[in-house]
Amino acid sequence: MLDEVERWLERRSWSVADRSLDRILAVKHATTVSVVLPALNEEATVGDIVSVIRRELMSDAVPLVDELVVIDSGSTDRTAEVAAAAGARVVARDAILPRIPAVPGKGEVLWRSLFVTHGDVVCFVDADLRDFSADFVSGIVGPLLTDPGVDFVKAMYDRPLGDAPGQGGRVTELVARPLLNLHWPQLAGFVQPLGGEYAARRSLLERLPFPVGYGVELGLLVDALHTVGLDALAQVDVGVRKHRHQDGQALGRMAAAIYRTAQLRLSRGHLVRPRLTQFERDETGEGRRFVPRTYDVDTEERPPTADVAEYAHRRVA
Ligand SMILES: O=c1ccn([C@@H]2O[C@H](COP(=O)(O)OP(=O)(O)O)[C@@H](O)[C@H]2O)c(=O)[nH]1
Ligand SMILES: O=C(O)[C@@H](COP(=O)(O)O)O[C@H]1O[C@H](CO)[C@@H](O)[C@H](O)[C@H]1O
């Protein structure tokens, strides 16, 4: 593991117990928090999750969450009714930004959620979780309220596969973790890089592309690294995560989407942040300090002229 990651684990890897609700609320002030649940046919679990968040984090005593939104991804069961009855605002995916027709996929839903929420902090929680604890939300939102230098926080947890301890997160262990360790070793410290519970500043999320399918977690994590740097990323241990498991064929399709998302970023090279900061000494100030100047690095490229229709008809001077 890189020394940088060793240090990161010392500085940016916490437990939910490290920040009491009182401490988090004491520094929340005017910062607003939105919780988003992407939901496709989750009638069996979405209601309990919404109820727990409403009861424990949206009360007069603990006003941590300002808005709780379930984005219905085209469910054919009673997801929308159950979520609304439990106290969530429910928005149909296809009602958001209809100018751009929606495509199937989790990332599509998360991307659209940004258009119908308003929190300075946005917290994503899967809607298929069982034995859900409010710690999942307070744990990952907490650092974003107490640590101004943190912009993106992932939950980490044990992931049983049914009764088999630690056997969950199959695509994480077989695809995502190897990919990240080989190509983005700075992210090797993330225990659950694909976990569906994560929170981030809206000011970061609105600058990132969202892969429309299951590549969204890997894409956001890699792009967050390149946009704000490792020290602005963090993770919080919130215990054990139990959720509905898809079959191997479905996870194969998920793996393909995740690999594609990685390959797309690798094909761009590692340059995602076209900025250049130079320094010049400020001779005017008494401290004669160095002043940073940051410039955009143009990354646009024109296509080969042979590919431009007009090229074939050019006039030879
Ligand atoms: O097209 C989709 C796919 C998934 N989801 C939701 O995204 C979350 C995570 O999806 P899933 O449980 O299928 O992923 P897994 O946890 O099995 O990897 C769940 O709340 C799904 O209902 C969604 O809203 N739209
Ligand atoms: O981590 C994983 O390997 C997959 C599958 O988990 P399981 O093997 O069913 O426990 O689950 C995650 O991956 C998806 C893709 O990033 C996320 O969207 C899910 O929220 C997350 O549960």
CSV table of C-alpha atoms and ligand atoms in Angstrom, one decimal:
chain,number,residue,atom,x,y,z
A,1,MET,CA,0.0,0.0,0.0
A,2,LEU,CA,1.3,3.4,-0.8
A,3,ASP,CA,2.7,5.5,2.1
A,4,GLU,CA,0.1,8.1,1.0
A,5,VAL,CA,-2.7,5.6,1.6
A,6,GLU,CA,-1.2,4.5,5.0
A,7,ARG,CA,-1.3,8.2,6.0
A,8,TRP,CA,-4.8,8.6,4.6
A,9,LEU,CA,-6.0,5.7,6.7
A,10,GLU,CA,-4.7,7.5,9.8
A,11,ARG,CA,-6.3,10.8,8.8
A,12,ARG,CA,-9.5,10.0,6.9
A,13,SER,CA,-10.7,6.6,8.0
A,14,TRP,CA,-13.1,6.9,11.0
A,15,SER,CA,-15.9,5.2,12.9
A,16,VAL,CA,-19.4,6.5,13.4
A,17,ALA,CA,-18.6,6.6,17.1
A,18,ASP,CA,-16.0,9.3,16.4
A,19,ARG,CA,-18.6,12.0,16.0
A,20,SER,CA,-21.6,12.2,18.3
A,21,LEU,CA,-24.8,13.5,17.0
A,22,ASP,CA,-24.6,16.5,19.4
A,23,ARG,CA,-21.2,17.4,18.0
A,24,ILE,CA,-22.4,17.1,14.4
A,25,LEU,CA,-25.6,19.2,15.1
A,26,ALA,CA,-23.5,21.8,16.9
A,27,VAL,CA,-21.7,22.6,13.7
A,28,LYS,CA,-24.5,22.0,11.2
A,29,HIS,CA,-25.6,25.7,11.3
A,30,ALA,CA,-27.1,26.6,7.9
A,31,THR,CA,-25.7,23.7,6.0
A,32,THR,CA,-28.6,21.6,4.5
A,33,VAL,CA,-28.6,17.9,4.1
A,34,SER,CA,-30.6,15.9,1.5
A,35,VAL,CA,-30.9,12.1,1.7
A,36,VAL,CA,-31.7,10.3,-1.6
A,37,LEU,CA,-32.9,6.7,-2.0
A,38,PRO,CA,-32.8,5.3,-5.5
A,39,ALA,CA,-35.5,2.7,-5.6
A,40,LEU,CA,-36.5,0.1,-8.2
A,41,ASN,CA,-39.1,-2.3,-6.8
A,42,GLU,CA,-38.1,-1.9,-3.2
A,43,GLU,CA,-41.5,-2.0,-1.5
A,44,ALA,CA,-40.2,-4.6,1.0
A,45,THR,CA,-37.5,-2.4,2.5
A,46,VAL,CA,-37.9,1.2,1.5
A,47,GLY,CA,-40.6,2.0,4.1
A,48,ASP,CA,-38.5,0.9,7.1
A,49,ILE,CA,-35.5,2.9,5.9
A,50,VAL,CA,-37.6,6.0,5.4
A,51,SER,CA,-39.2,5.5,8.8
A,52,VAL,CA,-35.9,5.2,10.6
A,53,ILE,CA,-34.5,8.3,8.9
A,54,ARG,CA,-37.7,10.3,9.6
A,55,ARG,CA,-37.8,9.2,13.2
A,56,GLU,CA,-34.2,9.5,14.2
A,57,LEU,CA,-32.7,12.2,12.0
A,58,MET,CA,-35.6,14.5,11.1
A,59,SER,CA,-37.0,15.2,14.5
A,60,ASP,CA,-37.0,18.4,16.6
A,61,ALA,CA,-34.4,16.9,18.8
A,62,VAL,CA,-32.2,15.7,15.9
A,63,PRO,CA,-32.8,17.9,12.8
A,64,LEU,CA,-29.8,16.4,10.9
A,65,VAL,CA,-31.7,15.7,7.6
A,66,ASP,CA,-33.6,18.5,5.9
A,67,GLU,CA,-35.1,16.5,3.0
A,68,LEU,CA,-35.7,12.9,2.3
A,69,VAL,CA,-36.4,11.9,-1.3
A,70,VAL,CA,-37.1,8.6,-2.9
A,71,ILE,CA,-36.5,8.5,-6.6
A,72,ASP,CA,-38.8,5.9,-8.1
A,73,SER,CA,-36.9,4.3,-10.9
A,74,GLY,CA,-40.0,3.0,-12.7
A,75,SER,CA,-41.1,0.5,-10.0
A,76,THR,CA,-43.9,-1.9,-10.8
A,77,ASP,CA,-44.6,-2.7,-7.2
A,78,ARG,CA,-45.9,-0.4,-4.4
A,79,THR,CA,-42.5,1.3,-3.8
A,80,ALA,CA,-43.9,4.8,-4.3
A,81,GLU,CA,-46.9,4.3,-2.0
A,82,VAL,CA,-44.9,2.6,0.7
A,83,ALA,CA,-42.2,5.3,0.6
A,84,ALA,CA,-44.7,8.1,0.7
A,85,ALA,CA,-46.7,6.5,3.5
A,86,ALA,CA,-43.5,6.3,5.5
A,87,GLY,CA,-42.8,10.1,5.0
A,88,ALA,CA,-40.6,10.4,2.0
A,89,ARG,CA,-41.1,12.8,-0.9
A,90,VAL,CA,-41.3,10.5,-3.9
A,91,VAL,CA,-40.3,11.7,-7.3
A,92,ALA,CA,-40.7,9.6,-10.4
A,93,ARG,CA,-37.5,9.3,-12.4
A,94,ASP,CA,-39.2,10.1,-15.7
A,95,ALA,CA,-40.7,13.3,-14.3
A,96,ILE,CA,-37.2,14.8,-13.8
A,97,LEU,CA,-35.7,16.7,-16.8
A,98,PRO,CA,-38.1,15.1,-19.4
A,99,ARG,CA,-36.2,17.0,-22.1
A,100,ILE,CA,-33.5,14.3,-21.8
A,101,PRO,CA,-35.3,10.9,-21.9
A,102,ALA,CA,-34.3,8.7,-19.0
A,103,VAL,CA,-32.4,5.5,-19.5
A,104,PRO,CA,-32.4,2.5,-17.1
A,105,GLY,CA,-29.8,2.4,-14.5
A,106,LYS,CA,-28.9,3.4,-11.0
A,107,GLY,CA,-26.5,6.2,-11.9
A,108,GLU,CA,-29.2,7.8,-14.1
A,109,VAL,CA,-31.4,8.0,-11.0
A,110,LEU,CA,-28.7,9.4,-8.8
A,111,TRP,CA,-27.8,12.0,-11.4
A,112,ARG,CA,-31.5,13.1,-11.8
A,113,SER,CA,-31.8,13.3,-8.0
A,114,LEU,CA,-29.6,16.4,-8.0
A,115,PHE,CA,-32.2,18.2,-10.1
A,116,VAL,CA,-34.9,17.7,-7.5
A,117,THR,CA,-33.0,18.1,-4.2
A,118,HIS,CA,-31.5,21.2,-2.6
A,119,GLY,CA,-29.1,20.1,0.1
A,120,ASP,CA,-25.6,21.5,0.3
A,121,VAL,CA,-24.7,17.9,1.3
A,122,VAL,CA,-26.3,15.0,-0.6
A,123,CYS,CA,-26.4,11.5,0.9
A,124,PHE,CA,-27.2,8.4,-1.2
A,125,VAL,CA,-28.6,5.3,0.5
A,126,ASP,CA,-29.7,2.2,-1.3
A,127,ALA,CA,-33.4,1.3,-0.7
A,128,ASP,CA,-32.9,-2.5,-0.5
A,129,LEU,CA,-31.1,-2.4,2.9
A,130,ARG,CA,-32.3,-4.6,5.8
A,131,ASP,CA,-31.7,-3.9,9.5
A,132,PHE,CA,-31.0,-0.3,8.4
A,133,SER,CA,-29.5,2.0,11.1
A,134,ALA,CA,-29.6,5.8,11.1
A,135,ASP,CA,-25.8,5.5,11.7
A,136,PHE,CA,-25.5,4.8,8.0
A,137,VAL,CA,-26.5,8.4,7.4
A,138,SER,CA,-25.1,10.3,10.4
A,139,GLY,CA,-21.8,8.5,10.0
A,140,ILE,CA,-21.1,9.6,6.5
A,141,VAL,CA,-22.8,13.1,6.8
A,142,GLY,CA,-20.9,13.9,10.0
A,143,PRO,CA,-17.4,14.5,8.5
A,144,LEU,CA,-18.9,16.8,5.9
A,145,LEU,CA,-20.2,19.0,8.7
A,146,THR,CA,-17.2,18.8,11.0
A,147,ASP,CA,-14.4,18.8,8.5
A,148,PRO,CA,-14.4,21.5,5.9
A,149,GLY,CA,-11.6,19.8,4.1
A,150,VAL,CA,-13.6,16.7,3.4
A,151,ASP,CA,-15.9,16.6,0.3
A,152,PHE,CA,-16.8,13.0,-0.2
A,153,VAL,CA,-17.4,10.2,2.4
A,154,LYS,CA,-18.1,6.5,1.8
A,155,ALA,CA,-19.6,4.2,4.3
A,156,MET,CA,-17.7,1.0,5.2
A,157,TYR,CA,-19.1,-2.1,6.8
A,158,ASP,CA,-19.1,-5.8,7.0
A,159,ARG,CA,-21.0,-7.3,4.1
A,160,PRO,CA,-22.4,-10.8,4.8
A,161,LEU,CA,-23.9,-12.8,1.9
A,162,GLY,CA,-26.9,-14.2,3.5
A,163,ASP,CA,-25.6,-16.1,6.5
A,164,ALA,CA,-22.0,-16.2,5.2
A,165,PRO,CA,-20.0,-13.5,7.0
A,166,GLY,CA,-17.8,-11.3,4.8
A,167,GLN,CA,-18.9,-12.9,1.5
A,168,GLY,CA,-20.9,-10.0,0.2
A,169,GLY,CA,-19.5,-7.4,-2.1
A,170,ARG,CA,-18.7,-10.0,-4.8
A,171,VAL,CA,-18.2,-7.5,-7.6
A,172,THR,CA,-16.1,-5.3,-5.2
A,173,GLU,CA,-13.8,-8.2,-4.4
A,174,LEU,CA,-13.6,-9.7,-7.9
A,175,VAL,CA,-13.6,-6.6,-10.1
A,176,ALA,CA,-13.5,-3.2,-8.4
A,177,ARG,CA,-10.9,-3.7,-5.8
A,178,PRO,CA,-8.4,-5.2,-8.2
A,179,LEU,CA,-9.1,-2.5,-10.8
A,180,LEU,CA,-8.6,0.3,-8.2
A,181,ASN,CA,-5.5,-1.2,-6.7
A,182,LEU,CA,-3.8,-1.7,-10.1
A,183,HIS,CA,-4.9,1.6,-11.7
A,184,TRP,CA,-5.8,4.0,-8.9
A,185,PRO,CA,-3.7,2.8,-6.0
A,186,GLN,CA,-4.4,6.0,-4.0
A,187,LEU,CA,-7.9,4.5,-3.6
A,188,ALA,CA,-6.7,1.2,-2.2
A,189,GLY,CA,-7.6,2.2,1.3
A,190,PHE,CA,-11.4,2.2,0.6
A,191,VAL,CA,-12.9,-0.8,2.3
A,192,GLN,CA,-16.1,-0.6,0.3
A,193,PRO,CA,-15.5,1.4,-2.9
A,194,LEU,CA,-18.8,0.2,-4.4
A,195,GLY,CA,-20.9,0.7,-1.3
A,196,GLY,CA,-24.2,2.4,-2.1
A,197,GLU,CA,-24.1,4.6,1.0
A,198,TYR,CA,-22.0,7.8,0.5
A,199,ALA,CA,-22.4,11.5,1.0
A,200,ALA,CA,-20.7,14.4,-0.7
A,201,ARG,CA,-20.9,18.2,-1.1
A,202,ARG,CA,-23.2,19.2,-3.9
A,203,SER,CA,-20.5,21.6,-5.0
A,204,LEU,CA,-18.4,18.5,-5.9
A,205,LEU,CA,-21.2,16.2,-7.2
A,206,GLU,CA,-22.4,18.8,-9.7
A,207,ARG,CA,-19.0,18.9,-11.3
A,208,LEU,CA,-18.8,15.1,-11.8
A,209,PRO,CA,-20.1,13.0,-14.7
A,210,PHE,CA,-22.5,10.2,-13.6
A,211,PRO,CA,-22.2,6.8,-15.4
A,212,VAL,CA,-25.9,5.9,-15.9
A,213,GLY,CA,-25.7,2.3,-14.7
A,214,TYR,CA,-23.8,0.4,-12.0
A,215,GLY,CA,-20.5,2.1,-12.9
A,216,VAL,CA,-21.7,5.2,-11.0
A,217,GLU,CA,-19.9,4.3,-7.7
A,218,LEU,CA,-16.6,3.6,-9.3
A,219,GLY,CA,-16.9,6.5,-11.7
A,220,LEU,CA,-17.7,9.0,-8.9
A,221,LEU,CA,-14.9,7.7,-6.7
A,222,VAL,CA,-12.2,7.9,-9.3
A,223,ASP,CA,-13.4,11.3,-10.6
A,224,ALA,CA,-13.7,12.7,-7.0
A,225,LEU,CA,-10.1,11.6,-6.5
A,226,HIS,CA,-8.9,13.4,-9.6
A,227,THR,CA,-11.1,16.5,-8.9
A,228,VAL,CA,-10.4,17.2,-5.2
A,229,GLY,CA,-7.6,14.9,-4.2
A,230,LEU,CA,-7.3,12.0,-1.8
A,231,ASP,CA,-7.2,14.1,1.4
A,232,ALA,CA,-10.8,15.4,0.5
A,233,LEU,CA,-12.1,11.8,0.5
A,234,ALA,CA,-12.9,9.8,3.6
A,235,GLN,CA,-14.7,6.7,4.9
A,236,VAL,CA,-16.6,5.8,8.0
A,237,ASP,CA,-17.2,2.4,9.6
A,238,VAL,CA,-21.0,2.1,10.3
A,239,GLY,CA,-21.2,-1.6,11.2
A,240,VAL,CA,-22.9,-4.3,9.1
A,241,ARG,CA,-24.7,-3.9,5.8
A,242,LYS,CA,-27.4,-6.4,4.8
A,243,HIS,CA,-29.1,-6.0,1.4
A,244,ARG,CA,-30.9,-7.9,-1.3
A,245,HIS,CA,-28.4,-9.8,-3.4
A,246,GLN,CA,-28.6,-10.2,-7.1
A,247,ASP,CA,-27.7,-13.4,-8.9
A,248,GLY,CA,-24.4,-14.1,-10.6
A,249,GLN,CA,-25.6,-13.3,-14.1
A,250,ALA,CA,-26.8,-9.8,-12.9
A,251,LEU,CA,-23.5,-9.2,-11.2
A,252,GLY,CA,-21.8,-10.2,-14.4
A,253,ARG,CA,-23.6,-7.3,-16.1
A,254,MET,CA,-22.8,-5.1,-13.2
A,255,ALA,CA,-19.1,-6.0,-13.5
A,256,ALA,CA,-19.1,-5.2,-17.2
A,257,ALA,CA,-20.5,-1.8,-16.5
A,258,ILE,CA,-17.9,-1.2,-13.9
A,259,TYR,CA,-15.1,-2.3,-16.1
A,260,ARG,CA,-16.4,-0.1,-18.9
A,261,THR,CA,-16.5,2.8,-16.5
A,262,ALA,CA,-12.8,2.2,-15.5
A,263,GLN,CA,-11.7,1.6,-19.1
A,264,LEU,CA,-13.3,4.9,-20.2
A,265,ARG,CA,-11.3,6.8,-17.6
A,266,LEU,CA,-8.1,4.9,-18.3
A,267,SER,CA,-8.5,5.7,-22.0
A,268,ARG,CA,-8.4,9.4,-21.1
A,269,GLY,CA,-5.2,8.8,-19.3
A,270,HIS,CA,-5.0,10.0,-15.8
A,271,LEU,CA,-5.5,13.6,-16.6
A,272,VAL,CA,-9.0,14.5,-15.5
A,273,ARG,CA,-8.0,17.8,-13.9
A,274,PRO,CA,-6.9,20.2,-16.7
A,275,ARG,CA,-5.5,22.9,-14.4
A,276,LEU,CA,-2.0,24.3,-13.9
A,277,THR,CA,-1.0,26.2,-10.8
A,278,GLN,CA,2.2,28.3,-11.1
A,279,PHE,CA,3.9,30.5,-8.5
A,280,GLU,CA,5.3,33.9,-8.6
A,281,ARG,CA,6.9,35.9,-5.8
A,282,ASP,CA,4.8,38.8,-4.7
A,283,GLU,CA,7.5,41.6,-4.5
A,284,THR,CA,5.0,44.1,-3.3
A,285,GLY,CA,4.0,42.5,-0.1
A,286,GLU,CA,6.2,42.7,3.0
A,287,GLY,CA,6.4,39.0,3.2
A,288,ARG,CA,7.6,38.6,-0.4
A,289,ARG,CA,5.6,35.4,-0.4
A,290,PHE,CA,5.0,33.2,-3.4
A,291,VAL,CA,1.5,33.7,-5.0
A,292,PRO,CA,-0.2,30.8,-6.8
A,293,ARG,CA,-1.8,31.4,-10.2
A,294,THR,CA,-4.0,28.7,-11.6
A,295,TYR,CA,-4.7,28.5,-15.3
A,296,ASP,CA,-7.0,26.2,-17.4
A,297,VAL,CA,-5.1,23.8,-19.5
A,298,ASP,CA,-6.9,23.5,-22.8
A,299,THR,CA,-7.6,19.9,-23.5
A,300,GLU,CA,-9.9,20.2,-26.5
A,301,GLU,CA,-8.5,18.7,-29.6
A,302,ARG,CA,-9.6,19.3,-33.1
A,303,PRO,CA,-10.2,16.2,-35.2
A,304,PRO,CA,-7.8,15.3,-38.1
A,305,THR,CA,-8.5,17.7,-40.9
A,306,ALA,CA,-9.0,14.6,-43.1
A,307,ASP,CA,-12.1,13.9,-41.0
A,308,VAL,CA,-13.6,17.4,-41.6
A,309,ALA,CA,-15.9,17.5,-44.7
A,310,GLU,CA,-14.8,20.9,-45.8
A,311,TYR,CA,-11.2,19.8,-45.9
A,312,ALA,CA,-11.6,17.9,-49.1
A,313,HIS,CA,-12.9,21.0,-50.9
A,314,ARG,CA,-10.2,23.4,-49.7
A,315,ARG,CA,-8.7,25.8,-52.3
A,316,VAL,CA,-5.0,25.5,-52.8
A,317,ALA,CA,-3.8,29.1,-52.6
B,1,LIG,O1,-32.0,0.9,-12.5
B,1,LIG,C1,-31.8,0.9,-11.2
B,1,LIG,C2,-31.0,0.0,-10.5
B,1,LIG,C3,-31.0,0.1,-9.1
B,1,LIG,N1,-31.7,1.0,-8.5
B,1,LIG,C4,-31.6,1.1,-7.0
B,1,LIG,O2,-30.3,1.3,-6.6
B,1,LIG,C5,-30.0,0.6,-5.4
B,1,LIG,C6,-28.8,-0.4,-5.6
B,1,LIG,O3,-29.2,-1.3,-6.6
B,1,LIG,P1,-29.1,-2.9,-6.4
B,1,LIG,O4,-29.6,-3.2,-5.1
B,1,LIG,O5,-29.7,-3.5,-7.6
B,1,LIG,O6,-27.5,-3.1,-6.4
B,1,LIG,P2,-26.7,-4.1,-5.5
B,1,LIG,O7,-26.8,-3.6,-4.1
B,1,LIG,O8,-27.4,-5.5,-5.7
B,1,LIG,O9,-25.3,-4.1,-6.1
B,1,LIG,C7,-31.3,-0.1,-5.0
B,1,LIG,O10,-32.0,0.8,-4.1
B,1,LIG,C8,-32.1,-0.2,-6.3
B,1,LIG,O11,-33.5,-0.2,-6.1
B,1,LIG,C9,-32.5,1.9,-9.1
B,1,LIG,O12,-33.1,2.8,-8.5
B,1,LIG,N2,-32.5,1.9,-10.5
B,2,LIG,O1,-20.3,-4.4,-3.9
B,2,LIG,C1,-20.7,-5.2,-4.7
B,2,LIG,O2,-20.0,-6.1,-5.2
B,2,LIG,C2,-22.2,-5.2,-5.3
B,2,LIG,C3,-22.8,-6.6,-5.1
B,2,LIG,O3,-22.9,-6.9,-3.7
B,2,LIG,P1,-23.3,-8.3,-3.2
B,2,LIG,O4,-22.2,-9.3,-3.8
B,2,LIG,O5,-24.7,-8.6,-3.8
B,2,LIG,O6,-23.2,-8.2,-1.7
B,2,LIG,O7,-23.0,-4.2,-4.6
B,2,LIG,C4,-22.6,-2.8,-4.7
B,2,LIG,O8,-22.3,-2.5,-6.0
B,2,LIG,C5,-23.1,-1.7,-6.8
B,2,LIG,C6,-22.3,-1.1,-8.0
B,2,LIG,O9,-21.4,-0.2,-7.6
B,2,LIG,C7,-23.7,-0.5,-6.0
B,2,LIG,O10,-24.6,0.2,-6.8
B,2,LIG,C8,-24.5,-1.1,-4.9
B,2,LIG,O11,-25.0,-0.1,-4.1
B,2,LIG,C9,-23.6,-2.0,-4.0
B,2,LIG,O12,-24.4,-2.7,-3.2
